[in-house]
Amino acid sequence: MIYASADDWRNAAQKKVLLFGMSGLGKTHLSNMLRDAGDWFHYSIDYRIGTRYMGEHIADNAKREAMKVPFLRDLLLSDSIYIGSNITFNNLAPLSTYLGKPGNPDLGGVPFEEYMRRQDQHRTAEIAALLDTPHFVNRAHDLYGYDHFVCDTGGSICEVVDPENPDDPILKALSQNTLMVWIKGSDDHAAELARRFDKAPKPMYYQPQFLKARWSEYLETNGLNEHQVDPDAFVRWTYAAALAHRQPLYQGMANWGVTVTAQEVAAVKTTSDFDDLIAAALERA
């Protein structure tokens, strides 16, 4: 780890951390708090994916829908209007909407083959955005003058790394440039995340093997063909399994850094609190 002890962390001229864990446990909350304090650079992996690496895909998809409307088609073809996504750190809807959900097109679903194509685009983009982290560590300091750096990763980081491989290129690059911090949730947190997802199911990225197995199982169990699937019902059903699928992957990634709990994160209100949180985690490591 790039900080050998709590004292090493507290005395560091540059503090560089990467937060990972399930969505909804406080990664972006902490990152926003640190950024708002004024001397932390906030690098959002999902924002980088949605702008640098998938921005054109997202915009083209919106244009494709607009081209189906004669009024908008004429305006687009004459360059009279512009269509783009307004993605922000706190509003990633353009990215998740593009990923989509497989199933009945009358319910907003996309064909499974197209869904998997977009999943693969996301995988490529996420790997590239993660590997950009060292560049942004240097850019934040050398170009913008920020002493401290926080990388806010997406919940799917565990789907694109192999934590059991000591030579995993992504984890090596991240751990050599940042202190990796797992925000670990409890069973109660998992139940709350499932409740939130059930209320508002959203597209997510998963390993292709996991996703194909869940899709086949869902079709067989329910006696459906692709066009009969309720997209929201499928992603709700998949999410429940994803919580269990991802937990051991996060656990393995924790060996590359330190662990804090979601309960501890909820108590952090200031940068001083954050320093104490990381120092305590290093003392436990």
Coordinates of C-alpha atoms in Angstrom, one line a residue:
M1 CA 0.0 0.0 0.0
I2 CA 1.2 3.5 -0.7
Y3 CA 0.7 4.5 2.9
A4 CA 2.5 2.2 5.4
S5 CA 0.8 3.4 8.5
A6 CA -1.7 5.9 10.0
D7 CA 1.0 8.4 10.6
D8 CA 2.3 8.0 7.1
W9 CA -1.2 8.8 5.9
R10 CA -1.7 11.8 8.2
N11 CA 1.7 13.3 7.3
A12 CA 1.4 12.7 3.5
A13 CA 1.7 15.9 1.4
Q14 CA -0.5 14.2 -1.2
K15 CA -3.4 12.0 -0.2
K16 CA -4.7 9.7 -2.9
V17 CA -7.6 7.3 -2.4
L18 CA -9.9 5.2 -4.5
L19 CA -13.3 4.3 -3.1
F20 CA -15.1 1.1 -4.2
G21 CA -18.1 -1.0 -3.2
M22 CA -21.8 -1.4 -4.0
S23 CA -23.6 1.7 -5.3
G24 CA -25.5 3.5 -2.6
L25 CA -23.0 3.0 0.3
G26 CA -21.4 6.5 0.2
K27 CA -18.7 6.6 -2.4
T28 CA -20.1 9.7 -4.2
H29 CA -21.2 11.3 -1.0
L30 CA -17.7 11.1 0.4
S31 CA -16.2 12.3 -2.9
N32 CA -18.5 15.3 -3.1
M33 CA -17.8 16.2 0.5
L34 CA -14.0 16.1 -0.1
R35 CA -14.3 18.0 -3.4
D36 CA -16.4 20.7 -1.8
A37 CA -13.8 21.2 0.9
G38 CA -11.7 22.8 -1.8
D39 CA -8.4 20.9 -1.9
W40 CA -9.4 17.5 -3.2
F41 CA -9.8 16.6 -6.9
H42 CA -12.8 14.3 -7.6
Y43 CA -12.3 11.8 -10.4
S44 CA -15.5 10.0 -11.2
I45 CA -15.1 6.8 -13.2
D46 CA -18.8 6.7 -14.3
Y47 CA -18.6 10.4 -15.5
R48 CA -15.4 9.6 -17.4
I49 CA -17.1 6.5 -19.0
G50 CA -20.2 8.6 -20.0
T51 CA -18.3 11.5 -21.4
R52 CA -14.9 10.4 -22.8
Y53 CA -15.6 6.8 -23.8
M54 CA -19.4 6.4 -24.4
G55 CA -20.5 9.9 -25.0
E56 CA -20.8 9.4 -28.8
H57 CA -22.7 6.1 -28.3
I58 CA -25.2 7.9 -25.9
A59 CA -25.7 10.9 -28.2
D60 CA -26.1 8.7 -31.3
N61 CA -28.7 6.6 -29.6
A62 CA -30.7 9.7 -28.7
K63 CA -30.4 10.9 -32.3
R64 CA -31.6 7.6 -33.6
E65 CA -34.8 8.0 -31.6
A66 CA -35.2 11.6 -32.7
M67 CA -34.8 10.5 -36.4
K68 CA -38.0 8.5 -36.0
V69 CA -39.9 11.8 -35.5
P70 CA -40.3 13.6 -38.9
F71 CA -40.2 17.1 -37.3
L72 CA -37.0 16.3 -35.4
R73 CA -35.5 14.4 -38.3
D74 CA -35.7 17.5 -40.6
L75 CA -34.1 19.7 -38.0
L76 CA -31.3 17.2 -37.4
L77 CA -30.5 16.7 -41.0
S78 CA -30.3 20.5 -41.5
D79 CA -28.1 20.9 -38.4
S80 CA -30.8 23.1 -36.9
I81 CA -30.8 21.4 -33.5
Y82 CA -28.1 19.7 -31.4
I83 CA -28.6 16.6 -29.3
G84 CA -26.2 15.6 -26.6
S85 CA -26.3 14.2 -23.0
N86 CA -26.1 16.4 -20.0
I87 CA -24.3 13.9 -17.8
T88 CA -23.0 15.1 -14.4
F89 CA -21.3 13.5 -11.4
N90 CA -24.7 13.2 -9.7
N91 CA -26.9 12.5 -12.8
L92 CA -25.7 9.5 -14.7
A93 CA -29.1 8.8 -16.3
P94 CA -27.8 9.2 -19.9
L95 CA -25.4 6.4 -19.4
S96 CA -27.7 4.0 -17.6
T97 CA -30.5 4.8 -20.2
Y98 CA -28.2 3.9 -23.0
L99 CA -27.2 0.6 -21.4
G100 CA -30.9 -0.3 -21.3
K101 CA -32.7 -3.4 -20.2
P102 CA -33.4 -6.5 -22.3
G103 CA -36.9 -7.7 -23.1
N104 CA -40.2 -6.6 -24.6
P105 CA -39.7 -3.5 -26.8
D106 CA -43.2 -2.3 -26.0
L107 CA -42.1 -2.0 -22.3
G108 CA -38.9 -0.2 -23.2
G109 CA -36.7 -3.3 -23.6
V110 CA -33.9 -3.8 -26.2
P111 CA -33.0 -7.1 -28.0
F112 CA -30.7 -9.2 -25.8
E113 CA -28.0 -9.2 -28.5
E114 CA -28.0 -5.4 -28.6
Y115 CA -28.1 -5.3 -24.8
M116 CA -24.9 -7.5 -24.7
R117 CA -23.2 -5.3 -27.3
R118 CA -23.8 -2.3 -25.1
Q119 CA -22.6 -4.2 -22.1
D120 CA -19.3 -5.0 -23.9
Q121 CA -18.9 -1.3 -24.8
H122 CA -19.3 -0.4 -21.1
R123 CA -16.7 -3.0 -20.1
T124 CA -14.2 -1.6 -22.6
A125 CA -15.0 2.0 -21.4
E126 CA -14.8 1.1 -17.7
I127 CA -11.4 -0.6 -18.1
A128 CA -10.1 2.5 -20.0
A129 CA -11.5 4.9 -17.4
L130 CA -9.9 3.0 -14.5
L131 CA -6.5 2.8 -16.3
D132 CA -6.8 6.6 -16.8
T133 CA -6.6 7.1 -13.0
P134 CA -2.8 7.5 -12.7
H135 CA -3.0 10.1 -15.5
F136 CA -5.6 12.1 -13.6
V137 CA -3.6 11.8 -10.3
N138 CA -0.8 13.6 -12.1
R139 CA -3.1 16.0 -14.0
A140 CA -4.9 17.0 -10.8
H141 CA -1.7 17.9 -9.1
D142 CA 0.5 19.3 -12.0
L143 CA -2.2 21.1 -14.0
Y144 CA -4.7 22.2 -11.4
G145 CA -2.6 22.3 -8.2
Y146 CA -4.7 19.9 -6.1
D147 CA -2.7 18.2 -3.4
H148 CA -5.3 15.5 -2.7
F149 CA -7.1 13.1 -5.0
V150 CA -10.2 10.9 -4.7
C151 CA -11.3 8.3 -7.3
D152 CA -15.0 7.6 -7.1
T153 CA -15.5 4.2 -8.9
G154 CA -18.7 2.6 -10.1
G155 CA -20.3 -0.4 -8.5
S156 CA -19.2 -2.6 -11.4
I157 CA -15.4 -2.2 -10.9
C158 CA -15.4 -5.8 -9.4
E159 CA -16.7 -7.1 -12.7
V160 CA -13.7 -6.0 -14.7
V161 CA -10.8 -7.1 -12.4
D162 CA -9.5 -10.4 -11.0
P163 CA -8.6 -9.8 -7.4
E164 CA -7.0 -13.2 -7.0
N165 CA -4.5 -12.4 -9.8
P166 CA -1.4 -10.6 -8.3
D167 CA -0.6 -9.3 -11.7
D168 CA -4.1 -8.0 -12.6
P169 CA -3.1 -4.9 -14.6
I170 CA -6.0 -2.7 -13.4
L171 CA -5.6 -3.5 -9.7
K172 CA -1.8 -3.1 -10.0
A173 CA -2.1 0.3 -11.6
L174 CA -4.7 1.5 -9.1
S175 CA -3.0 0.2 -5.9
Q176 CA 0.4 1.7 -7.0
N177 CA -1.1 5.1 -7.4
T178 CA -3.9 5.3 -4.8
L179 CA -5.0 3.7 -1.5
M180 CA -7.9 1.4 -2.4
V181 CA -10.7 1.7 0.2
W182 CA -13.6 -0.8 0.3
I183 CA -16.8 0.5 1.7
K184 CA -18.3 -2.6 3.1
G185 CA -22.0 -2.9 3.7
S186 CA -23.9 -5.0 6.3
D187 CA -26.8 -7.4 5.6
D188 CA -29.1 -4.6 6.6
H189 CA -27.5 -2.3 4.0
A190 CA -27.9 -5.1 1.3
A191 CA -31.6 -5.3 2.2
E192 CA -32.0 -1.6 1.9
L193 CA -30.1 -1.5 -1.4
A194 CA -32.4 -4.2 -2.8
R195 CA -35.5 -2.3 -1.6
R196 CA -34.3 0.8 -3.3
F197 CA -33.5 -1.1 -6.5
D198 CA -36.9 -2.8 -6.5
K199 CA -38.5 0.7 -6.3
A200 CA -36.5 2.1 -9.1
P201 CA -34.6 -0.6 -11.1
K202 CA -31.8 0.7 -13.3
P203 CA -29.5 -0.8 -15.9
M204 CA -26.1 -2.0 -14.6
Y205 CA -23.0 -3.7 -16.0
Y206 CA -22.3 -7.3 -15.2
Q207 CA -19.7 -9.9 -16.3
P208 CA -21.0 -11.5 -19.5
Q209 CA -20.9 -15.0 -18.1
F210 CA -23.0 -14.1 -15.1
L211 CA -25.5 -12.1 -17.3
K212 CA -25.9 -14.8 -19.9
A213 CA -26.5 -17.5 -17.2
R214 CA -29.1 -15.3 -15.5
W215 CA -30.9 -14.6 -18.8
S216 CA -31.1 -18.2 -19.8
E217 CA -32.3 -19.2 -16.3
Y218 CA -34.9 -16.5 -16.3
L219 CA -36.3 -17.5 -19.7
E220 CA -36.4 -21.2 -18.7
T221 CA -37.8 -20.7 -15.2
N222 CA -40.6 -18.4 -16.4
G223 CA -41.3 -20.2 -19.8
L224 CA -40.8 -17.0 -21.8
N225 CA -39.2 -16.0 -25.0
E226 CA -37.0 -12.8 -25.3
H227 CA -39.9 -10.6 -26.5
Q228 CA -42.1 -11.6 -23.6
V229 CA -39.7 -10.5 -20.8
D230 CA -40.7 -7.5 -18.7
P231 CA -37.3 -5.6 -18.7
D232 CA -37.8 -4.2 -15.1
A233 CA -38.8 -7.7 -13.8
F234 CA -35.6 -9.2 -15.2
V235 CA -33.2 -6.6 -13.8
R236 CA -34.9 -6.7 -10.4
W237 CA -34.5 -10.5 -10.4
T238 CA -30.9 -10.2 -11.6
Y239 CA -29.9 -7.6 -9.0
A240 CA -30.8 -9.9 -6.1
A241 CA -28.3 -12.4 -7.4
A242 CA -25.7 -9.7 -8.2
L243 CA -25.4 -8.7 -4.5
A244 CA -24.3 -12.2 -3.6
H245 CA -22.2 -12.5 -6.8
R246 CA -20.2 -9.3 -6.1
Q247 CA -19.6 -9.7 -2.4
P248 CA -16.7 -12.1 -2.7
L249 CA -15.2 -10.1 -5.5
Y250 CA -15.2 -7.0 -3.4
Q251 CA -13.8 -9.0 -0.5
G252 CA -10.9 -10.1 -2.7
M253 CA -10.3 -6.6 -3.8
A254 CA -10.1 -5.5 -0.2
N255 CA -6.8 -7.4 0.1
W256 CA -5.3 -4.7 -2.2
G257 CA -6.1 -1.9 0.3
V258 CA -8.1 -1.2 3.4
T259 CA -11.7 -1.7 4.5
V260 CA -14.2 0.7 6.1
T261 CA -17.8 0.1 6.9
A262 CA -20.8 2.0 5.4
Q263 CA -21.8 2.8 9.0
E264 CA -18.4 4.5 9.6
V265 CA -18.7 6.4 6.3
A266 CA -22.2 7.7 7.3
A267 CA -20.6 9.4 10.3
V268 CA -18.0 11.3 8.2
K269 CA -18.9 15.0 8.0
T270 CA -15.6 16.8 7.4
T271 CA -12.2 16.2 5.8
S272 CA -10.8 15.7 9.3
D273 CA -13.3 13.0 9.9
F274 CA -12.2 11.4 6.6
D275 CA -8.5 11.5 7.7
D276 CA -9.5 9.8 10.9
L277 CA -11.5 7.1 9.1
I278 CA -8.6 6.2 6.8
A279 CA -6.0 6.3 9.6
A280 CA -8.2 3.9 11.6
A281 CA -8.5 1.6 8.6
L282 CA -4.7 1.6 8.2
E283 CA -4.2 0.7 11.8
R284 CA -6.5 -2.3 11.4
A285 CA -4.8 -3.5 8.2

